[in-house]
Amino acid sequence: MITPVINLKGAEKLLGTVREDQRVVTVSPEISLLEDTGPVCSYELTPEAAATDGDSVPFAVDVTDKQTGAAVVRVKDGSSLDCAVAVYRLRLKAVRCDDADAKSEGFVRFLFLSLFITLFFLFHMSLM
């Protein structure tokens, strides 16, 4: 079984930005998979540290195209952003449609700056 691999399109990381009063995160380059490593039905977004409360993660990832892995990061329904929170360290994994155990590897660092919230995504990729 092929593990999904997130496509960084030559970048070292993905960069996401969102204003405190917005709901959708702008991610560059856009979230997608390397060709022929999909389909992906979901992305897991979980705290990196066990001490972090998973319910406090104010972001969700919605898949918009299962084959390409295209996805949108958004503020969870019922959540709001607060620039007083300095940093979120989260893991983002692409989950293959036909095998929930086939996941990409990676971690995400969310860095809040002023009125804008900047998200830095860094991925460790491995093929299983």
Short mmCIF file of C-alpha atoms in Angstrom, two decimals:
data_model
loop_
_atom_site.label_atom_id
_atom_site.label_comp_id
_atom_site.label_asym_id
_atom_site.label_seq_id
_atom_site.Cartn_x
_atom_site.Cartn_y
_atom_site.Cartn_z
CA MET A 1 0.00 0.00 0.00
CA ILE A 2 1.31 3.44 -0.92
CA THR A 3 1.45 6.04 1.84
CA PRO A 4 0.13 9.50 0.93
CA VAL A 5 2.96 12.02 0.48
CA ILE A 6 2.26 15.72 0.88
CA ASN A 7 3.63 17.73 -2.06
CA LEU A 8 5.66 20.74 -0.96
CA LYS A 9 6.22 21.74 -4.63
CA GLY A 10 9.90 22.49 -4.01
CA ALA A 11 9.30 24.56 -0.89
CA GLU A 12 10.82 23.71 2.47
CA LYS A 13 7.48 24.25 4.15
CA LEU A 14 3.92 25.36 3.58
CA LEU A 15 3.05 28.83 4.85
CA GLY A 16 -0.45 29.69 5.96
CA THR A 17 -1.87 33.05 6.96
CA VAL A 18 -5.21 34.11 8.35
CA ARG A 19 -6.47 37.24 10.03
CA GLU A 20 -7.92 36.92 13.49
CA ASP A 21 -11.36 37.85 12.11
CA GLN A 22 -11.29 35.39 9.16
CA ARG A 23 -12.29 31.71 8.93
CA VAL A 24 -10.20 30.33 6.02
CA VAL A 25 -6.40 30.00 6.11
CA THR A 26 -4.50 30.91 2.94
CA VAL A 27 -1.84 28.21 2.45
CA SER A 28 1.09 28.54 0.03
CA PRO A 29 1.83 26.33 -1.74
CA GLU A 30 -1.64 24.85 -1.60
CA ILE A 31 -2.04 21.53 0.21
CA SER A 32 -1.86 18.58 -2.19
CA LEU A 33 -0.30 15.12 -2.61
CA LEU A 34 2.48 13.85 -4.82
CA GLU A 35 0.99 12.23 -7.92
CA ASP A 36 -0.16 8.62 -7.49
CA THR A 37 0.05 8.67 -3.67
CA GLY A 38 -3.69 9.31 -3.14
CA PRO A 39 -6.54 9.14 -2.77
CA VAL A 40 -6.81 10.85 0.59
CA CYS A 41 -10.16 11.12 2.39
CA SER A 42 -9.08 13.18 5.38
CA TYR A 43 -6.28 14.97 7.14
CA GLU A 44 -5.61 14.49 10.85
CA LEU A 45 -4.65 17.63 12.73
CA THR A 46 -3.57 16.78 16.28
CA PRO A 47 -1.45 18.38 19.01
CA GLU A 48 2.26 17.58 18.78
CA ALA A 49 2.73 17.50 22.56
CA ALA A 50 0.71 15.11 24.68
CA ALA A 51 0.21 17.92 27.20
CA THR A 52 -1.72 20.00 24.65
CA ASP A 53 -5.50 19.71 24.82
CA GLY A 54 -6.69 18.40 21.43
CA ASP A 55 -9.99 20.23 21.81
CA SER A 56 -8.10 23.54 22.00
CA VAL A 57 -6.85 23.18 18.40
CA PRO A 58 -8.97 25.78 16.60
CA PHE A 59 -8.30 24.49 13.06
CA ALA A 60 -9.77 21.78 10.83
CA VAL A 61 -8.73 20.53 7.39
CA ASP A 62 -11.37 19.84 4.72
CA VAL A 63 -10.46 17.71 1.68
CA THR A 64 -11.74 19.31 -1.54
CA ASP A 65 -10.32 16.73 -4.01
CA LYS A 66 -9.57 13.18 -2.85
CA GLN A 67 -7.30 12.26 -5.80
CA THR A 68 -5.03 15.31 -5.63
CA GLY A 69 -5.29 15.74 -1.87
CA ALA A 70 -6.33 19.38 -2.26
CA ALA A 71 -7.58 20.71 1.05
CA VAL A 72 -8.60 23.85 2.89
CA VAL A 73 -7.52 24.73 6.42
CA ARG A 74 -10.20 26.64 8.30
CA VAL A 75 -11.09 27.74 11.79
CA LYS A 76 -13.30 25.07 13.37
CA ASP A 77 -17.00 25.81 13.74
CA GLY A 78 -17.57 27.31 17.17
CA SER A 79 -13.90 28.31 17.55
CA SER A 80 -12.36 31.74 17.36
CA LEU A 81 -8.77 32.92 17.02
CA ASP A 82 -6.98 34.92 19.67
CA CYS A 83 -3.60 36.47 18.92
CA ALA A 84 -2.79 36.23 22.64
CA VAL A 85 -2.01 32.53 22.01
CA ALA A 86 1.60 32.49 20.84
CA VAL A 87 2.25 29.10 19.21
CA TYR A 88 0.43 25.88 18.31
CA ARG A 89 2.51 22.82 17.49
CA LEU A 90 0.35 20.34 15.61
CA ARG A 91 0.75 17.21 13.53
CA LEU A 92 -0.87 17.11 10.10
CA LYS A 93 -1.25 13.71 8.44
CA ALA A 94 -2.92 12.80 5.16
CA VAL A 95 -5.05 9.65 5.59
CA ARG A 96 -5.47 7.34 2.60
CA CYS A 97 -9.11 6.53 1.68
CA ASP A 98 -8.90 2.75 1.54
CA ASP A 99 -6.49 2.26 4.47
CA ALA A 100 -6.77 4.43 7.58
CA ASP A 101 -3.35 3.14 8.70
CA ALA A 102 -1.67 4.56 5.56
CA LYS A 103 -0.82 8.10 6.65
CA SER A 104 1.75 10.68 5.69
CA GLU A 105 4.09 11.92 8.40
CA GLY A 106 4.64 15.50 9.39
CA PHE A 107 4.31 18.29 11.87
CA VAL A 108 2.92 21.76 11.77
CA ARG A 109 3.84 24.87 13.72
CA PHE A 110 1.25 27.62 13.97
CA LEU A 111 2.84 30.96 14.84
CA PHE A 112 0.56 33.87 15.71
CA LEU A 113 1.80 37.35 14.77
CA SER A 114 0.01 40.62 15.53
CA LEU A 115 -3.39 40.84 13.80
CA PHE A 116 -2.34 38.15 11.36
CA ILE A 117 -1.87 34.53 12.24
CA THR A 118 0.92 32.85 10.31
CA LEU A 119 1.09 29.08 10.02
CA PHE A 120 4.30 27.27 9.16
CA PHE A 121 3.88 23.67 7.99
CA LEU A 122 6.92 21.38 8.01
CA PHE A 123 6.72 17.79 6.83
CA HIS A 124 8.88 14.72 7.33
CA MET A 125 8.05 12.52 4.35
CA SER A 126 8.54 8.79 4.22
CA LEU A 127 7.36 6.08 1.88
CA MET A 128 6.26 2.82 3.49
#
